[in-house]
Coordinates of C-alpha atoms and ligand atoms in Angstrom, one line a residue:
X1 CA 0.0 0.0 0.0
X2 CA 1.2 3.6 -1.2
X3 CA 1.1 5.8 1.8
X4 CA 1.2 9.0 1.8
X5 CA 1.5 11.2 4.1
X6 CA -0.9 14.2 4.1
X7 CA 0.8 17.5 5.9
X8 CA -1.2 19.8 8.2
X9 CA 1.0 22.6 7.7
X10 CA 2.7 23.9 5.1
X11 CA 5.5 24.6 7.0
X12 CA 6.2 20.6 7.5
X13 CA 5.3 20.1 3.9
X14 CA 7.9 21.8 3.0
X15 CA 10.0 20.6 5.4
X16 CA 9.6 17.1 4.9
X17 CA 10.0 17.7 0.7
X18 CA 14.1 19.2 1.2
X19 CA 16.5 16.4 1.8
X20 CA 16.1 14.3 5.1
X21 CA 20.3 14.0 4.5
X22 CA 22.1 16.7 2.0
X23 CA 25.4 16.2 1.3
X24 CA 27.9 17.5 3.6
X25 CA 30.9 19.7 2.2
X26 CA 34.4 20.0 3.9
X27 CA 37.0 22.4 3.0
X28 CA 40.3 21.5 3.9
X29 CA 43.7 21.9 2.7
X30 CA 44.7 18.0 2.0
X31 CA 43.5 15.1 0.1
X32 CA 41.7 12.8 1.8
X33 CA 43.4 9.5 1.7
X34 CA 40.4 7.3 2.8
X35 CA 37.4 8.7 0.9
X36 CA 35.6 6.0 -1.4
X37 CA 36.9 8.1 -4.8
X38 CA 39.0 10.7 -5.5
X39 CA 38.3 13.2 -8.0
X40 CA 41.3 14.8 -9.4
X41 CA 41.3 17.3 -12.6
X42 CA 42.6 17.9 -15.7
X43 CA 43.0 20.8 -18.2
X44 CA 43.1 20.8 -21.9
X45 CA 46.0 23.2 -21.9
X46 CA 48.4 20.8 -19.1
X47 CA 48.3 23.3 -16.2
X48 CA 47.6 19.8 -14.3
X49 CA 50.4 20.0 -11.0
X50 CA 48.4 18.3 -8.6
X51 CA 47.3 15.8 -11.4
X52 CA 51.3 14.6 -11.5
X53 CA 51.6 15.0 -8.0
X54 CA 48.9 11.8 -7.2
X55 CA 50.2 10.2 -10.3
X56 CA 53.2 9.8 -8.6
X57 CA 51.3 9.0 -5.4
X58 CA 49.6 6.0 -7.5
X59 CA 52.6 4.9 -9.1
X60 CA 52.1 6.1 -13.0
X61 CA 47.9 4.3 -12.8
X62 CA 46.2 7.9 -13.2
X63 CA 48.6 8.4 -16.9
X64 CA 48.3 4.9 -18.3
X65 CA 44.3 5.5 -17.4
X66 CA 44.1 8.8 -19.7
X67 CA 47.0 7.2 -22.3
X68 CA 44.5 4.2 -22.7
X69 CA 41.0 5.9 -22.8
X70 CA 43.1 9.0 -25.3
X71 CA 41.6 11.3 -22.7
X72 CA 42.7 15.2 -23.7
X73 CA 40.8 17.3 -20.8
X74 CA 37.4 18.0 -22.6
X75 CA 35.4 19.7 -20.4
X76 CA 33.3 17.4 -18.2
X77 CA 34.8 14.3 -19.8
X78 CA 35.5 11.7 -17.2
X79 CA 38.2 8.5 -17.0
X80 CA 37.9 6.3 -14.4
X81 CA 40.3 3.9 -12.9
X82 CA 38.9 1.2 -10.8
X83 CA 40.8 -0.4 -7.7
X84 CA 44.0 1.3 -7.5
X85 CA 46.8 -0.3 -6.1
X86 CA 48.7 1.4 -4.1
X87 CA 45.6 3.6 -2.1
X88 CA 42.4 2.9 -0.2
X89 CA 40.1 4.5 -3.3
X90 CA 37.6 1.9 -4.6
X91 CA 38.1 4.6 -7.9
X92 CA 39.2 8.0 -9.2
X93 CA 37.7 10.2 -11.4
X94 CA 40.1 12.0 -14.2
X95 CA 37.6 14.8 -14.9
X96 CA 38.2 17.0 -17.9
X97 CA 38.1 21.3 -17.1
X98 CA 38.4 22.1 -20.5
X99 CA 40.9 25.0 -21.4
X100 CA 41.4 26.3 -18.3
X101 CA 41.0 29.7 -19.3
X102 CA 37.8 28.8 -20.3
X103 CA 36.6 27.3 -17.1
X104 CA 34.5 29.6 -15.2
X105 CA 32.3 29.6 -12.2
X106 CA 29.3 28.4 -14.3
X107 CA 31.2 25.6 -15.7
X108 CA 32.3 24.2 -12.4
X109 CA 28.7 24.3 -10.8
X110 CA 27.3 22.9 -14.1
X111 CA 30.3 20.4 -13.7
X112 CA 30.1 19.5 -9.6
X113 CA 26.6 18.4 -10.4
X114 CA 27.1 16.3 -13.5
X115 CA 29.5 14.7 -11.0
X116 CA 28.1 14.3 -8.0
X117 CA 25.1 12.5 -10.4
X118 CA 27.6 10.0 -11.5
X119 CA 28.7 9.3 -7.7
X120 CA 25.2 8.8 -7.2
X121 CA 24.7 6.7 -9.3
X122 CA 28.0 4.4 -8.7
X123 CA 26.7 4.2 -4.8
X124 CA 29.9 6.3 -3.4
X125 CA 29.4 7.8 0.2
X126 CA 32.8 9.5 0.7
X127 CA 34.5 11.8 -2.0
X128 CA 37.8 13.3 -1.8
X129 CA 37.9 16.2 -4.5
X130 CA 41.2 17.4 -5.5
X131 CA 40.9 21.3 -6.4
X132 CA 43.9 22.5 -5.0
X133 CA 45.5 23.6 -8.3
X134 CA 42.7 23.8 -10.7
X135 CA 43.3 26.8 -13.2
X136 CA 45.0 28.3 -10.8
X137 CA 45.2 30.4 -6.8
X138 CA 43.2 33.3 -7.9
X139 CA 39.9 32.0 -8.4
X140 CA 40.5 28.8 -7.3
X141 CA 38.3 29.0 -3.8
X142 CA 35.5 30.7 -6.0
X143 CA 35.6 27.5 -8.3
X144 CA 35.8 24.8 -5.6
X145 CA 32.6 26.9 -3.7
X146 CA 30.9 26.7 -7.3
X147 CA 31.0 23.2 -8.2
X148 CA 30.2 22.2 -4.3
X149 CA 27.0 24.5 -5.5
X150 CA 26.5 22.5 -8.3
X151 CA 26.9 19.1 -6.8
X152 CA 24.0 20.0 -4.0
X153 CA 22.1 22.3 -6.6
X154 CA 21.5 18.0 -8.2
X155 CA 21.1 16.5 -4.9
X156 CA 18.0 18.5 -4.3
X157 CA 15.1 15.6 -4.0
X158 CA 11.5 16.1 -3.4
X159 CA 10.0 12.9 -2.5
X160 CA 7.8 13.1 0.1
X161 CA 4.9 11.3 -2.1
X162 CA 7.4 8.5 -2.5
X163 CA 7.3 5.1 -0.6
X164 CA 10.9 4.5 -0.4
X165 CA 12.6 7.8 -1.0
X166 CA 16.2 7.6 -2.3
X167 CA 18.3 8.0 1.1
X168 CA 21.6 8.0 -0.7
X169 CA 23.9 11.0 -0.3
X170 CA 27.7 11.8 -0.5
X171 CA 30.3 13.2 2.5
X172 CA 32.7 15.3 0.4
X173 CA 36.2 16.7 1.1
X174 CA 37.7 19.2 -0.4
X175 CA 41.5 19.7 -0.9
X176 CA 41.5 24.0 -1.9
X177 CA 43.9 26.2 -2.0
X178 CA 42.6 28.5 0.6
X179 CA 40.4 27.1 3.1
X180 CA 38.8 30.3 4.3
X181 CA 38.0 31.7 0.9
X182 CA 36.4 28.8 0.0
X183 CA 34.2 28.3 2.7
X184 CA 33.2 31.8 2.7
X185 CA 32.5 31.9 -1.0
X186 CA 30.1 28.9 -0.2
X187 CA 28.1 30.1 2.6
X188 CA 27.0 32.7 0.4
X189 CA 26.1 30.1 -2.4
X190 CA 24.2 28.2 0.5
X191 CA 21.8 31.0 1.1
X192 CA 21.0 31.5 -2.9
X193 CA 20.7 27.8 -2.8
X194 CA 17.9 28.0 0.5
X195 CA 15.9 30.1 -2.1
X196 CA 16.5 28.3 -5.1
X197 CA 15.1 25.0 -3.1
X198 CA 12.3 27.0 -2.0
X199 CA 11.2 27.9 -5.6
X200 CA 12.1 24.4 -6.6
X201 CA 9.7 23.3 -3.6
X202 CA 7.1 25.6 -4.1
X203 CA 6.6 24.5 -8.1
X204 CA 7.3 20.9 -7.7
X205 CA 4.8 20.3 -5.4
X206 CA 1.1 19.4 -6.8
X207 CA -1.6 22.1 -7.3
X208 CA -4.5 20.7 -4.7
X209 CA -1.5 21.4 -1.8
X210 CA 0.1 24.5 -3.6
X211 CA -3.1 26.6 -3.6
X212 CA -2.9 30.5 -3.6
X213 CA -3.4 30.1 -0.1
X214 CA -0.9 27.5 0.9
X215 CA 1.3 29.2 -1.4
X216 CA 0.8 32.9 0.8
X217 CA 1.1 30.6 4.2
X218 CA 4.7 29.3 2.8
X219 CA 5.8 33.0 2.6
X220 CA 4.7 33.9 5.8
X221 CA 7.6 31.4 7.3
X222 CA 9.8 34.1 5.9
X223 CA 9.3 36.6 8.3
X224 CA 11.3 35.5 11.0
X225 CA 14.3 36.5 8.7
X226 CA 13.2 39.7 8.4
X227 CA 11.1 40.0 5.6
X228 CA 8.1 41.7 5.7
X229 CA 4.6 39.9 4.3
X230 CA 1.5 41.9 3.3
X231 CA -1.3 39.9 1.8
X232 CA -4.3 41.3 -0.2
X233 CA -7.9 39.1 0.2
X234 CA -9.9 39.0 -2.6
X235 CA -12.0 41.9 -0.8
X236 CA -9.0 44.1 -0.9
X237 CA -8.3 43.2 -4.5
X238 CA -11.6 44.5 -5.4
X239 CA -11.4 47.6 -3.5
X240 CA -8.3 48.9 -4.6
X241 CA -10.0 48.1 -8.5
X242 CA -7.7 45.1 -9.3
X243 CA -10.3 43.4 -11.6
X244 CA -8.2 41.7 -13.8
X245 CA -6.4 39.7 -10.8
X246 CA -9.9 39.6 -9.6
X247 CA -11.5 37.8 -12.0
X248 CA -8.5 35.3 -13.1
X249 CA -9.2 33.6 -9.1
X250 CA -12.9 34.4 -9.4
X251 CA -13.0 30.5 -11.2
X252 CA -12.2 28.5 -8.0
X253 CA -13.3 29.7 -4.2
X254 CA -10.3 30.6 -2.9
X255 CA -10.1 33.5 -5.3
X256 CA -6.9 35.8 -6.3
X257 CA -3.8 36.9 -3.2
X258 CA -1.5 39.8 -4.0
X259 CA 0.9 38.6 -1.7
X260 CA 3.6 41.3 -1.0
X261 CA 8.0 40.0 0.1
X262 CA 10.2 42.9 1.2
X263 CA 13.5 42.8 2.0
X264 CA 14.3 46.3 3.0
X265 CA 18.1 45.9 2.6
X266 CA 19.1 49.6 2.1
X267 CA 17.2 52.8 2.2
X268 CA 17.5 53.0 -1.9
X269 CA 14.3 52.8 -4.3
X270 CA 13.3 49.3 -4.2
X271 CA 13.8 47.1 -7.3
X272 CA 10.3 45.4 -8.0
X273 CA 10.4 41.6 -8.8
X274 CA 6.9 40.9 -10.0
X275 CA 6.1 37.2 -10.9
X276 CA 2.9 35.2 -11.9
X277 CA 1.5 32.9 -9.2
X278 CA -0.7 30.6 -11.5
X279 CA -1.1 27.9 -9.0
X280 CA -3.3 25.6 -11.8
X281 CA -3.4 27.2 -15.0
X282 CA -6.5 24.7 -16.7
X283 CA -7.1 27.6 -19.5
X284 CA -10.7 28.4 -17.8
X285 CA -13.4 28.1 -20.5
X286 CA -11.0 28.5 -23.1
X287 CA -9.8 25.3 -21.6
X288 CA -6.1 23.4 -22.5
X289 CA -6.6 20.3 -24.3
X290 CA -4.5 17.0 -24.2
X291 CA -0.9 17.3 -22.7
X292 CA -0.8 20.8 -22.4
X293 CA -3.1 20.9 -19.4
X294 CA -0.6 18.2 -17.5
X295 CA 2.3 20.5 -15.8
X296 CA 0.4 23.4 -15.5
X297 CA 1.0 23.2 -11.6
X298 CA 4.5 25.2 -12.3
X299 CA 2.4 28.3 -14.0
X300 CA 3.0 30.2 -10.3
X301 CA 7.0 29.1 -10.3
X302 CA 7.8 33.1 -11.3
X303 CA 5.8 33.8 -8.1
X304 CA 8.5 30.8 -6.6
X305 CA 11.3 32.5 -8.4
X306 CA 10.5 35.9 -6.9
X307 CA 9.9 34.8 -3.1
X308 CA 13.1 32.3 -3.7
X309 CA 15.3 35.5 -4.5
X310 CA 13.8 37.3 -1.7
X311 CA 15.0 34.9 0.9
X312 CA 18.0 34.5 -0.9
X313 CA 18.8 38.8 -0.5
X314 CA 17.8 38.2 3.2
X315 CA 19.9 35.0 4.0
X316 CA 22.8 36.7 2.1
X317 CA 21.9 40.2 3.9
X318 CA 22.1 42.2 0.9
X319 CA 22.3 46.0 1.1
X320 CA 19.4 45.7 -1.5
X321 CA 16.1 47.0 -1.2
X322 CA 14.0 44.4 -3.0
X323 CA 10.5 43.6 -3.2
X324 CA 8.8 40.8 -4.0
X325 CA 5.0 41.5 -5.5
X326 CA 2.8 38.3 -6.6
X327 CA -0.1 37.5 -8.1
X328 CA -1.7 34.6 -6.7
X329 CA -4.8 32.9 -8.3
X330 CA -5.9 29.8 -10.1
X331 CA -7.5 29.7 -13.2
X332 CA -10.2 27.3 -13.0
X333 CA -13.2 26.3 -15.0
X334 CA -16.7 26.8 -12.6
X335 CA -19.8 29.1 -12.9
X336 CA -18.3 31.8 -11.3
X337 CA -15.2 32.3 -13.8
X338 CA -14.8 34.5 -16.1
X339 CA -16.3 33.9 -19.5
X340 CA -14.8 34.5 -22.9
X341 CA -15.6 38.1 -24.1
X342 CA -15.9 39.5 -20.5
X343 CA -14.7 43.2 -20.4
X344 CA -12.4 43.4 -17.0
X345 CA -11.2 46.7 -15.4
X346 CA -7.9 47.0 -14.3
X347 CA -6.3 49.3 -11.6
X348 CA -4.3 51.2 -14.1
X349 CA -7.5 52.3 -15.6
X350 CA -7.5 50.7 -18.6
X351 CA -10.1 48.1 -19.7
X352 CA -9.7 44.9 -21.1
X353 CA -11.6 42.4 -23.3
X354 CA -10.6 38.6 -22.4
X355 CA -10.9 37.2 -25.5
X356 CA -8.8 34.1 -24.4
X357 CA -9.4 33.4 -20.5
X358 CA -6.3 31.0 -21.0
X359 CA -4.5 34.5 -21.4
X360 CA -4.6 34.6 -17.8
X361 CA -0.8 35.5 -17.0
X362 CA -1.1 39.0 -18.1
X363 CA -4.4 40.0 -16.8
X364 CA -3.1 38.9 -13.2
X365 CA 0.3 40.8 -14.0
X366 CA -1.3 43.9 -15.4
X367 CA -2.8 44.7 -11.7
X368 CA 0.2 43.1 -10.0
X369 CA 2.6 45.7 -11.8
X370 CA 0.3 48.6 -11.0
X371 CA 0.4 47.8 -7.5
X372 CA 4.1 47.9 -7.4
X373 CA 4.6 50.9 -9.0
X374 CA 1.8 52.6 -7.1
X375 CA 2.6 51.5 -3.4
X376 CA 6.7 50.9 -3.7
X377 CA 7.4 53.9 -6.8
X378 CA 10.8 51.4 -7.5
X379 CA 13.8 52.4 -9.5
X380 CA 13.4 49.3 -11.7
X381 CA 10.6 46.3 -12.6
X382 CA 11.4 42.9 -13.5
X383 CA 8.5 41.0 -13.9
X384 CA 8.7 37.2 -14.5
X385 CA 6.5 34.7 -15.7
X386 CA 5.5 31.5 -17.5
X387 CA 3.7 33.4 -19.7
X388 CA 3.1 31.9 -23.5
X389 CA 4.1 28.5 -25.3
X390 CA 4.9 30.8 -28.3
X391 CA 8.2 31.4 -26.3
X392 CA 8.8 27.7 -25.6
X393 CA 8.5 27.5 -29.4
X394 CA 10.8 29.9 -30.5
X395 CA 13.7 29.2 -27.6
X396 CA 12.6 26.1 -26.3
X397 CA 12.9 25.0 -22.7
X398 CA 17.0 26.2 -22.0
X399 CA 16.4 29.9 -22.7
X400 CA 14.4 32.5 -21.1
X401 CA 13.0 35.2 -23.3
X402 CA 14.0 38.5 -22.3
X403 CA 11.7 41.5 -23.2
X404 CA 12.7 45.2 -23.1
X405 CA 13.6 48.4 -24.3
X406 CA 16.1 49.2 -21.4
X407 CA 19.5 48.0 -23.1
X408 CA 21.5 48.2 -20.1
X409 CA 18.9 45.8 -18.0
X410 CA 19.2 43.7 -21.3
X411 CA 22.7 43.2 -21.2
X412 CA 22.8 43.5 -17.4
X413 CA 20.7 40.7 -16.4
X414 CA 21.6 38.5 -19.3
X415 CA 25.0 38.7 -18.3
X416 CA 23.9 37.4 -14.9
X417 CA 22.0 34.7 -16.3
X418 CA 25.2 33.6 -17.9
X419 CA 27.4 33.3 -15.1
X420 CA 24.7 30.7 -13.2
X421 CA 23.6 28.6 -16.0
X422 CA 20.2 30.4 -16.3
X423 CA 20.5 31.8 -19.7
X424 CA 18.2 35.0 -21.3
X425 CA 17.6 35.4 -25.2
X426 CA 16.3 38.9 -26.4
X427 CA 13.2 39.1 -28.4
X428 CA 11.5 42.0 -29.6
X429 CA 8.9 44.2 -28.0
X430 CA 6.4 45.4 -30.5
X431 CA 3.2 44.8 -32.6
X432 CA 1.1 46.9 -29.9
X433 CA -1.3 47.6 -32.6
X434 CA -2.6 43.6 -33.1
X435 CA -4.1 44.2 -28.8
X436 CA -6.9 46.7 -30.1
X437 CA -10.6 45.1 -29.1
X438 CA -13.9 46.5 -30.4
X439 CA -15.6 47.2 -27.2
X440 CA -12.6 47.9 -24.6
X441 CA -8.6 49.7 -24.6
X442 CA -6.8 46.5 -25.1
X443 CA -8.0 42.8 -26.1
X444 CA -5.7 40.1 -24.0
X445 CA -4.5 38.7 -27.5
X446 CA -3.0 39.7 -29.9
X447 CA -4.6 39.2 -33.1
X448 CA -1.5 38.3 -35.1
X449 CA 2.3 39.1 -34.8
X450 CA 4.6 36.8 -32.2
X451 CA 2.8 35.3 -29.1
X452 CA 5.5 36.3 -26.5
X453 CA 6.1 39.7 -27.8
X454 CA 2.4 40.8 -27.8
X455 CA 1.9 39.3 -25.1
X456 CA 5.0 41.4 -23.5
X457 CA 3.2 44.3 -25.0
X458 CA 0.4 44.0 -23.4
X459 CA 2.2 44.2 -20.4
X460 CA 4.2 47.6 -21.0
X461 CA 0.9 49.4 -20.9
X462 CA 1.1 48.8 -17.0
X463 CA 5.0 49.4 -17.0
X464 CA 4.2 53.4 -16.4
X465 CA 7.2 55.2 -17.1
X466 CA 9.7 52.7 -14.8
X467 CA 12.5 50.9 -16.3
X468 CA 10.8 47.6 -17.0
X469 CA 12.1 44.0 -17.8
X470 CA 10.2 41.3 -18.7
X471 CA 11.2 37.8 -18.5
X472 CA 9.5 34.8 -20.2
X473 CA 10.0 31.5 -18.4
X474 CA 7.3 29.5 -19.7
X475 CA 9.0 25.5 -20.5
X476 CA 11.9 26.4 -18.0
X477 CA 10.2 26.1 -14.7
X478 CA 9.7 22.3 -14.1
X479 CA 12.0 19.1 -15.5
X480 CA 11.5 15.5 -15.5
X481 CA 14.9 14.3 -15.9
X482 CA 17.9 15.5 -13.9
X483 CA 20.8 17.5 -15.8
X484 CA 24.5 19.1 -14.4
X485 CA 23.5 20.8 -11.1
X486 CA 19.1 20.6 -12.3
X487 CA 17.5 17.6 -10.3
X488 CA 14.0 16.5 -11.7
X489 CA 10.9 18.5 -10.3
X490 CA 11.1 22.3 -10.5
X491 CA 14.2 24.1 -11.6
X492 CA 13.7 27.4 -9.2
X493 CA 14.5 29.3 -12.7
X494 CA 15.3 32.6 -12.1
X495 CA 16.9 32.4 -8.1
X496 CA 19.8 32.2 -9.2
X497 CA 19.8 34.9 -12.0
X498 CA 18.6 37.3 -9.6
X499 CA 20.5 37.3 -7.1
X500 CA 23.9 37.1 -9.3
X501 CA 21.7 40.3 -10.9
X502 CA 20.9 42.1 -7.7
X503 CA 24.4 40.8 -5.8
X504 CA 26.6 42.3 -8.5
X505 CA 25.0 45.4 -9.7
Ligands
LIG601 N1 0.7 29.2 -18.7 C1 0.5 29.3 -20.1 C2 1.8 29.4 -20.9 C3 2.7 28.1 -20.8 C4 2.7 27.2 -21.9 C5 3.5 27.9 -19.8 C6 3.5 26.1 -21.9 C7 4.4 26.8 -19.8 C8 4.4 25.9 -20.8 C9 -0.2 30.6 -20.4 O1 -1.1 31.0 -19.4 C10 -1.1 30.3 -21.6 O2 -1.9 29.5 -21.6 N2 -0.8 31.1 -22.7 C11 -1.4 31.0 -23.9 C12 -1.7 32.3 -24.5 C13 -2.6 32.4 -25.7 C14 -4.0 31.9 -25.3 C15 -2.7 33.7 -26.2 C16 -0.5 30.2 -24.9 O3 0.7 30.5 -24.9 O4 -1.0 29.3 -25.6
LIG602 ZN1 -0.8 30.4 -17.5
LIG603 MN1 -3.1 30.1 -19.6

């Protein structure tokens, strides 16, 4: 018999869904003689010191493995030699870096968790990584902190619905170059990664326990690290004249949350992070058919990437002033939803004709962005969203569509994405004219032109005059098969390009 175990809170449903055992990292400044396998390095370009230095140690094996198997360094390329004389290893990993000018932080996170999969998978308990003179001292500790990232980035599980959940983890120790660095460069990748888990939590977990609600209760555990939490009821939603995030939640009776995060890092203008909380998307009347209706529990993970980056900035203690603004609802099909050709009013004013209640995204954002701008007047507004499949068709599920006529966020927060393995493509903003309706100021689709960009139109009506980004993260949010430092379930897209983003600017 399947049991499973049916939380009372949320806060022990989320508990119980992170790892009963994570992996445990040691920085130290040796090799550690009795781990199960040793992991040593090796660059394209022969900057390989302590490579020759534990060949020696082995007697020559580590050489006549890479000689045999024409191994040349490729970046994440592995040899493995099996029962080496001479030591207490049951193996070694040879990894490949690459050219080692080449190998940069996201290559080593992208790298610790492709690795850490494989000692998974060959049942190893105790590594011994060998990072002491990869690429060399100057960014060495920033490396060895990135690819210990990586490696527990992969060994996030969520198996709480699971009979016999995978138990399994790895000790590791790492020999650095400088201990201290290291372990400070990691406990600030440990706090990004508390928020990435949380996103990865918050969209993983199935729509009947993820509710608007639950989902608002989760982000009330945040206060204890200082953030404050302001919620909106559906009463207050009405009031302030939100009727487009009104009527997306009007379908199912918990109705629409604004759900407020801020973490009032600095006395600066706040930067806005605005994300769609979609906790079921079914389409409403204009209902998804076949698969497309399956994974629609993941159409609130930009609400999880925005909360996830908020407790990121407040683990981290930024001297950021960021806030997090949500738009909770889910779009259901009952009498009470809104209907196809329904004319909503939004707080900015204008009015809208939902021509397409499976549009729902923007209508919730529209109000969302208002509120923002109207209550927290920030210096910049990056919303963030699962927004159209048109985007998963023209970039697929890898890239993010970026949308905006602010070049400098452009290039800024692509570059970000770049450095963590969470990668933006640009795409244009335009066709405005293909969102006129007959009977109201803008119809919710466009009636030609490119799905993502009219649909990021139809957002910059409610951008005001603030710099405004918007990213498109529809296909990235939720995987079913684990890749470098991504474990199956959701990815918590957009964590980790935020805080780089907000951390470095
Ligand atoms: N949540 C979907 C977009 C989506 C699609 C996310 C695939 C993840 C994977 C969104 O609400 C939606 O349904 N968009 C429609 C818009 C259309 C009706 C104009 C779409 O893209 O089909
Ligand atoms: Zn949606
Ligand atoms: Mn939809």
């Amino acid at each position: 018999m399947k049991r499973i175990i049916k939380a009372s809170s949320i806060a022990l449903a989320l508990s119980m869904c992170m790892n009963a055992q994570a992996a445990d990292f040691n920085f130290s400044s040796k090799v550690d003689n009795n781990a199960n396998t040793l992991v040593v390095f090796y660059s394209q370009d022969g900057k390989n010191s302590q490579f020759k230095s534990l060949n020696k140690q082995l007697d020559g094996q580590l050489q006549r493995v890479i000689d045999i198997e024409n191994f040349t360094g490729d970046y994440a390329k592995v040899a493995q030699l099996i029962a080496p004389s001479k030591s207490n290893y049951s193996r070694v990993l040879i990894v490949g870096t690459g050219i080692s000018k080449e190998f940069d932080k996201a290559k080593a996170a992208k790298l610790g968790g492709n690795i850490h999969a494989k000692l998974i998978a060959a049942k190893v308990d105790t590594a011994s990584v060998a990072f002491d003179d990869v690429i060399g001292v100057s960014n060495n500790a920033l490396l060895a902190a990135n690819f210990a990232h990586g490696a527990n980035l992969r060994d996030h599980r969520f198996e709480k619905y699971k009979q016999n959940p995978n138990t399994q983890t790895v000790s590791y120790t790492f020999d650095v170059t400088n201990t201290k660095q290291t372990k400070a460069n990691y406990k600030q990748l440990e706090s990004i990664q508390a928020g990435v888990f949380l996103a990865r939590d918050l969209t993983t977990e199935v729509a009947t326990e993820m509710t608007p609600i639950e989902f608002v209760n989760a982000a009330k555990e945040l206060t204890s690290l200082g953030i404050k939490i302001t919620v909106l009821e559906p009463e207050q939603i009405k009031k302030l004249g939100m009727g487009a995030l009104e009527a997306v939640g009007r379908g199912s009776k918990q109705g629409s949350r604004l759900l407020i995060a801020h973490y009032e890092g600095s006395s600066d203008a706040p930067i806005a992070l605005v994300g769609k909380g979609i906790t079921f998307d079914s389409g409403g009347y204009s209902i998804k058919t076949g698969s497309s209706i399956a994974r629609m529990k993941s159409d609130m993970a930009g609400a999880a990437a925005v909360l996830g980056t908020i407790k990121a900035m407040a683990l981290t203690k930024a001297d950021k002033n960021v806030v997090g603004v949500m738009a909770m609802a889910a779009n259901m099909v009952s009498e009470f939803s809104v209907a196809p050709g329904d004319v909503l009013r939004t707080a900015e004013g204008l009015s809208v004709e939902v021509v397409n209640t499976d549009a729902e995204g923007r209508l919730v954002l529209s109000d969302a962005m208002w509120y923002a701008r109207e209550y927290y007047k920030p210096e910049i507004m990056v919303d963030i969203a699962t927004l159209t499949g048109a985007k998963v068709r023209a970039l697929g599920n890898e890239y993010a569509a970026i949308i905006s006529d602010d070049d400098t966020l452009v290039t800024q927060l692509t570059y970000a994405g770049k450095q963590v393995n969470e990668n933006l493509w640009r795409l244009p903003l335009g066709y405005k004219d293909t969102l006129k309706s007959d009977i109201a100021d803008l119809s919710n689709v466009g009636s030609s032109g490119p799905g993502a960009t009219t649909a990021a139109s139809f957002l910059e009506s409610f951008a005001g005059d603030t710099r405004w980004v918007h990213i498109d993260m529809a296909g990235n949010a939720l995987i079913t098969q684990g890749k470098d430092e991504l474990s199956p379930g959701g990815t918590g897209f957009g964590v980790r390009l935020f805080s780089e983003w907000l951390l470095a600017n």
